[in-house]
Amino acid sequence: MIKSELVQKIAEQNPQLYQRDVENIVNAILDEIVSALARGDRVELRGFGAFSVKARGARVGRNPRTGAHVAVEDKVVPFFKTGKEMRERLNRV
C-alpha cells in the first residue's frame, strides 16, 4: 500500500472528511515521525510498533563491479520494530 492508497482508504471510511484534509493529516503524522527520528527520538505507536534510529559505524566496503575497496561513512538509519499486538494479528491462524 502506498501513501495515496492509505489516504483514499481513510477518506472512504470517514465520508465526513474531505480527501485533502485526510491527506494533510497523514502528511502531518508522517512529517512528525520523521522530525522526531531526525532529533534522535523514538516514536512508539502502541499496538503497531516503534520507530527508532540506529547508528552504523564507518567501514570499508567493496564495489561489487570492480572489487575495489570503498570507504563507507558512518550513518544513521531508521529502524522499525513491530508491536506485540501486530505480531499476534499477523500470525493468527
Short mmCIF file of N, CA and C in Angstrom, two decimals:
data_model
loop_
_atom_site.label_atom_id
_atom_site.label_comp_id
_atom_site.label_asym_id
_atom_site.label_seq_id
_atom_site.Cartn_x
_atom_site.Cartn_y
_atom_site.Cartn_z
N MET A 1 0.85 -1.18 0.00
CA MET A 1 0.00 0.00 0.00
C MET A 1 0.89 1.23 0.00
N ILE A 2 0.56 2.17 -0.87
CA ILE A 2 1.31 3.41 -0.91
C ILE A 2 0.49 4.50 -0.22
N LYS A 3 1.14 5.65 0.01
CA LYS A 3 0.51 6.71 0.79
C LYS A 3 -0.83 7.16 0.20
N SER A 4 -0.91 7.30 -1.11
CA SER A 4 -2.16 7.75 -1.72
C SER A 4 -3.29 6.74 -1.51
N GLU A 5 -2.96 5.45 -1.52
CA GLU A 5 -3.96 4.41 -1.25
C GLU A 5 -4.42 4.47 0.20
N LEU A 6 -3.50 4.74 1.11
CA LEU A 6 -3.85 4.90 2.52
C LEU A 6 -4.79 6.08 2.71
N VAL A 7 -4.48 7.19 2.09
CA VAL A 7 -5.33 8.39 2.18
C VAL A 7 -6.72 8.08 1.63
N GLN A 8 -6.78 7.41 0.50
CA GLN A 8 -8.07 7.08 -0.11
C GLN A 8 -8.88 6.15 0.79
N LYS A 9 -8.24 5.16 1.38
CA LYS A 9 -8.92 4.21 2.27
C LYS A 9 -9.49 4.92 3.49
N ILE A 10 -8.70 5.80 4.10
CA ILE A 10 -9.17 6.53 5.28
C ILE A 10 -10.31 7.47 4.89
N ALA A 11 -10.21 8.11 3.74
CA ALA A 11 -11.28 9.01 3.28
C ALA A 11 -12.57 8.25 3.04
N GLU A 12 -12.47 7.03 2.50
CA GLU A 12 -13.66 6.21 2.27
C GLU A 12 -14.32 5.81 3.59
N GLN A 13 -13.51 5.53 4.61
CA GLN A 13 -14.04 5.11 5.90
C GLN A 13 -14.59 6.29 6.70
N ASN A 14 -14.23 7.51 6.32
CA ASN A 14 -14.67 8.71 7.02
C ASN A 14 -15.26 9.70 6.01
N PRO A 15 -16.49 9.44 5.54
CA PRO A 15 -17.06 10.29 4.48
C PRO A 15 -17.29 11.74 4.91
N GLN A 16 -17.29 12.01 6.22
CA GLN A 16 -17.47 13.38 6.69
C GLN A 16 -16.21 14.23 6.49
N LEU A 17 -15.09 13.60 6.15
CA LEU A 17 -13.83 14.32 5.93
C LEU A 17 -13.54 14.42 4.43
N TYR A 18 -13.02 15.57 4.03
CA TYR A 18 -12.58 15.72 2.64
C TYR A 18 -11.27 14.98 2.46
N GLN A 19 -11.06 14.48 1.24
CA GLN A 19 -9.84 13.73 0.97
C GLN A 19 -8.60 14.59 1.17
N ARG A 20 -8.66 15.87 0.82
CA ARG A 20 -7.49 16.75 1.00
C ARG A 20 -7.17 16.93 2.48
N ASP A 21 -8.21 16.93 3.35
CA ASP A 21 -7.97 17.03 4.79
C ASP A 21 -7.31 15.76 5.32
N VAL A 22 -7.77 14.61 4.83
CA VAL A 22 -7.16 13.34 5.23
C VAL A 22 -5.70 13.31 4.80
N GLU A 23 -5.44 13.79 3.58
CA GLU A 23 -4.07 13.82 3.08
C GLU A 23 -3.20 14.72 3.94
N ASN A 24 -3.72 15.88 4.36
CA ASN A 24 -2.97 16.78 5.23
C ASN A 24 -2.69 16.14 6.58
N ILE A 25 -3.65 15.40 7.11
CA ILE A 25 -3.48 14.72 8.40
C ILE A 25 -2.40 13.64 8.29
N VAL A 26 -2.49 12.81 7.25
CA VAL A 26 -1.49 11.75 7.05
C VAL A 26 -0.10 12.35 6.88
N ASN A 27 0.01 13.41 6.07
CA ASN A 27 1.31 14.07 5.88
C ASN A 27 1.84 14.65 7.19
N ALA A 28 0.95 15.24 7.99
CA ALA A 28 1.39 15.81 9.27
C ALA A 28 1.92 14.72 10.20
N ILE A 29 1.24 13.58 10.25
CA ILE A 29 1.68 12.47 11.10
C ILE A 29 3.05 11.96 10.64
N LEU A 30 3.18 11.72 9.34
CA LEU A 30 4.45 11.21 8.82
C LEU A 30 5.58 12.22 9.00
N ASP A 31 5.28 13.51 8.77
CA ASP A 31 6.31 14.54 8.97
C ASP A 31 6.77 14.61 10.41
N GLU A 32 5.83 14.44 11.34
CA GLU A 32 6.20 14.49 12.76
C GLU A 32 7.04 13.28 13.15
N ILE A 33 6.73 12.11 12.59
CA ILE A 33 7.54 10.92 12.85
C ILE A 33 8.96 11.14 12.33
N VAL A 34 9.08 11.67 11.11
CA VAL A 34 10.40 11.92 10.52
C VAL A 34 11.17 12.95 11.35
N SER A 35 10.48 14.01 11.80
CA SER A 35 11.15 15.04 12.61
C SER A 35 11.66 14.46 13.93
N ALA A 36 10.84 13.62 14.55
CA ALA A 36 11.25 13.00 15.82
C ALA A 36 12.47 12.11 15.60
N LEU A 37 12.46 11.32 14.54
CA LEU A 37 13.60 10.46 14.25
C LEU A 37 14.85 11.27 13.95
N ALA A 38 14.68 12.40 13.25
CA ALA A 38 15.82 13.26 12.94
C ALA A 38 16.43 13.83 14.21
N ARG A 39 15.61 14.06 15.23
CA ARG A 39 16.11 14.54 16.53
C ARG A 39 16.73 13.41 17.35
N GLY A 40 16.57 12.17 16.89
CA GLY A 40 17.10 11.03 17.62
C GLY A 40 16.11 10.44 18.60
N ASP A 41 14.86 10.90 18.55
CA ASP A 41 13.82 10.39 19.45
C ASP A 41 13.28 9.07 18.94
N ARG A 42 12.60 8.36 19.82
CA ARG A 42 11.94 7.10 19.48
C ARG A 42 10.45 7.39 19.38
N VAL A 43 9.79 6.84 18.37
CA VAL A 43 8.35 7.04 18.19
C VAL A 43 7.66 5.70 18.37
N GLU A 44 6.80 5.61 19.38
CA GLU A 44 6.11 4.36 19.67
C GLU A 44 4.61 4.54 19.45
N LEU A 45 4.04 3.67 18.62
CA LEU A 45 2.61 3.64 18.39
C LEU A 45 2.10 2.33 18.98
N ARG A 46 1.44 2.40 20.12
CA ARG A 46 1.00 1.21 20.85
C ARG A 46 0.18 0.29 19.95
N GLY A 47 0.49 -0.99 19.99
CA GLY A 47 -0.21 -1.97 19.19
C GLY A 47 0.29 -2.06 17.76
N PHE A 48 1.07 -1.09 17.32
CA PHE A 48 1.57 -1.08 15.95
C PHE A 48 3.06 -1.37 15.93
N GLY A 49 3.84 -0.53 16.61
CA GLY A 49 5.28 -0.74 16.63
C GLY A 49 6.02 0.51 17.04
N ALA A 50 7.33 0.44 16.96
CA ALA A 50 8.18 1.56 17.38
C ALA A 50 9.21 1.85 16.30
N PHE A 51 9.33 3.14 15.99
CA PHE A 51 10.36 3.62 15.08
C PHE A 51 11.51 4.18 15.90
N SER A 52 12.72 3.87 15.50
CA SER A 52 13.88 4.44 16.16
C SER A 52 15.00 4.56 15.13
N VAL A 53 16.11 5.11 15.54
CA VAL A 53 17.26 5.22 14.64
C VAL A 53 18.42 4.44 15.23
N LYS A 54 19.20 3.86 14.36
CA LYS A 54 20.39 3.13 14.78
C LYS A 54 21.59 3.72 14.06
N ALA A 55 22.67 3.85 14.80
CA ALA A 55 23.90 4.38 14.22
C ALA A 55 24.71 3.23 13.62
N ARG A 56 25.13 3.42 12.40
CA ARG A 56 26.00 2.46 11.73
C ARG A 56 27.37 3.09 11.61
N GLY A 57 28.37 2.42 12.11
CA GLY A 57 29.73 2.94 12.08
C GLY A 57 30.34 2.92 10.70
N ALA A 58 31.42 3.67 10.56
CA ALA A 58 32.15 3.69 9.29
C ALA A 58 32.78 2.32 9.07
N ARG A 59 32.92 1.97 7.80
CA ARG A 59 33.52 0.67 7.48
C ARG A 59 34.11 0.73 6.08
N VAL A 60 34.81 -0.31 5.73
CA VAL A 60 35.35 -0.42 4.39
C VAL A 60 34.48 -1.40 3.62
N GLY A 61 33.86 -0.91 2.54
CA GLY A 61 33.01 -1.74 1.71
C GLY A 61 33.75 -2.16 0.45
N ARG A 62 33.02 -2.82 -0.44
CA ARG A 62 33.63 -3.29 -1.68
C ARG A 62 32.69 -2.99 -2.82
N ASN A 63 33.24 -2.43 -3.89
CA ASN A 63 32.46 -2.19 -5.10
C ASN A 63 32.24 -3.55 -5.77
N PRO A 64 30.98 -4.00 -5.90
CA PRO A 64 30.76 -5.34 -6.44
C PRO A 64 31.17 -5.49 -7.91
N ARG A 65 31.19 -4.41 -8.65
CA ARG A 65 31.56 -4.49 -10.06
C ARG A 65 33.06 -4.60 -10.25
N THR A 66 33.81 -3.75 -9.53
CA THR A 66 35.27 -3.72 -9.73
C THR A 66 36.04 -4.47 -8.66
N GLY A 67 35.41 -4.68 -7.50
CA GLY A 67 36.10 -5.34 -6.40
C GLY A 67 36.97 -4.38 -5.60
N ALA A 68 36.97 -3.10 -5.98
CA ALA A 68 37.79 -2.11 -5.27
C ALA A 68 37.21 -1.81 -3.90
N HIS A 69 38.10 -1.55 -2.94
CA HIS A 69 37.66 -1.18 -1.59
C HIS A 69 37.18 0.26 -1.59
N VAL A 70 36.07 0.48 -0.88
CA VAL A 70 35.46 1.81 -0.82
C VAL A 70 35.18 2.14 0.64
N ALA A 71 35.52 3.36 1.03
CA ALA A 71 35.24 3.80 2.41
C ALA A 71 33.76 4.18 2.50
N VAL A 72 33.06 3.58 3.46
CA VAL A 72 31.66 3.90 3.70
C VAL A 72 31.60 4.68 5.01
N GLU A 73 31.05 5.89 4.95
CA GLU A 73 30.99 6.76 6.13
C GLU A 73 29.97 6.24 7.13
N ASP A 74 30.12 6.68 8.38
CA ASP A 74 29.13 6.32 9.38
C ASP A 74 27.82 7.04 9.06
N LYS A 75 26.70 6.42 9.45
CA LYS A 75 25.40 7.00 9.14
C LYS A 75 24.37 6.53 10.15
N VAL A 76 23.22 7.18 10.11
CA VAL A 76 22.11 6.82 10.97
C VAL A 76 21.01 6.28 10.08
N VAL A 77 20.45 5.12 10.42
CA VAL A 77 19.41 4.50 9.60
C VAL A 77 18.15 4.30 10.43
N PRO A 78 16.97 4.40 9.81
CA PRO A 78 15.73 4.17 10.54
C PRO A 78 15.54 2.68 10.82
N PHE A 79 14.87 2.39 11.91
CA PHE A 79 14.63 1.01 12.33
C PHE A 79 13.20 0.92 12.83
N PHE A 80 12.49 -0.15 12.47
CA PHE A 80 11.11 -0.35 12.92
C PHE A 80 10.99 -1.71 13.57
N LYS A 81 10.40 -1.73 14.76
CA LYS A 81 10.15 -2.99 15.46
C LYS A 81 8.65 -3.11 15.66
N THR A 82 8.07 -4.21 15.19
CA THR A 82 6.63 -4.39 15.31
C THR A 82 6.22 -4.56 16.76
N GLY A 83 5.01 -4.12 17.06
CA GLY A 83 4.45 -4.29 18.39
C GLY A 83 3.89 -5.69 18.58
N LYS A 84 3.67 -6.05 19.81
CA LYS A 84 3.18 -7.38 20.14
C LYS A 84 1.81 -7.64 19.50
N GLU A 85 0.91 -6.65 19.59
CA GLU A 85 -0.43 -6.83 19.03
C GLU A 85 -0.39 -7.05 17.53
N MET A 86 0.46 -6.32 16.82
CA MET A 86 0.57 -6.50 15.37
C MET A 86 1.10 -7.89 15.04
N ARG A 87 2.14 -8.32 15.75
CA ARG A 87 2.69 -9.66 15.50
C ARG A 87 1.62 -10.73 15.73
N GLU A 88 0.83 -10.57 16.78
CA GLU A 88 -0.23 -11.55 17.07
C GLU A 88 -1.29 -11.56 15.98
N ARG A 89 -1.67 -10.37 15.50
CA ARG A 89 -2.70 -10.31 14.43
C ARG A 89 -2.19 -10.89 13.12
N LEU A 90 -0.91 -10.69 12.83
CA LEU A 90 -0.35 -11.22 11.59
C LEU A 90 -0.17 -12.74 11.64
N ASN A 91 0.06 -13.27 12.82
CA ASN A 91 0.34 -14.70 12.95
C ASN A 91 -0.86 -15.52 13.42
N ARG A 92 -2.04 -14.91 13.41
CA ARG A 92 -3.26 -15.63 13.77
C ARG A 92 -3.55 -16.70 12.72
N VAL A 93 -3.96 -17.85 13.20
CA VAL A 93 -4.28 -18.94 12.25
C VAL A 93 -5.77 -19.15 12.17
#
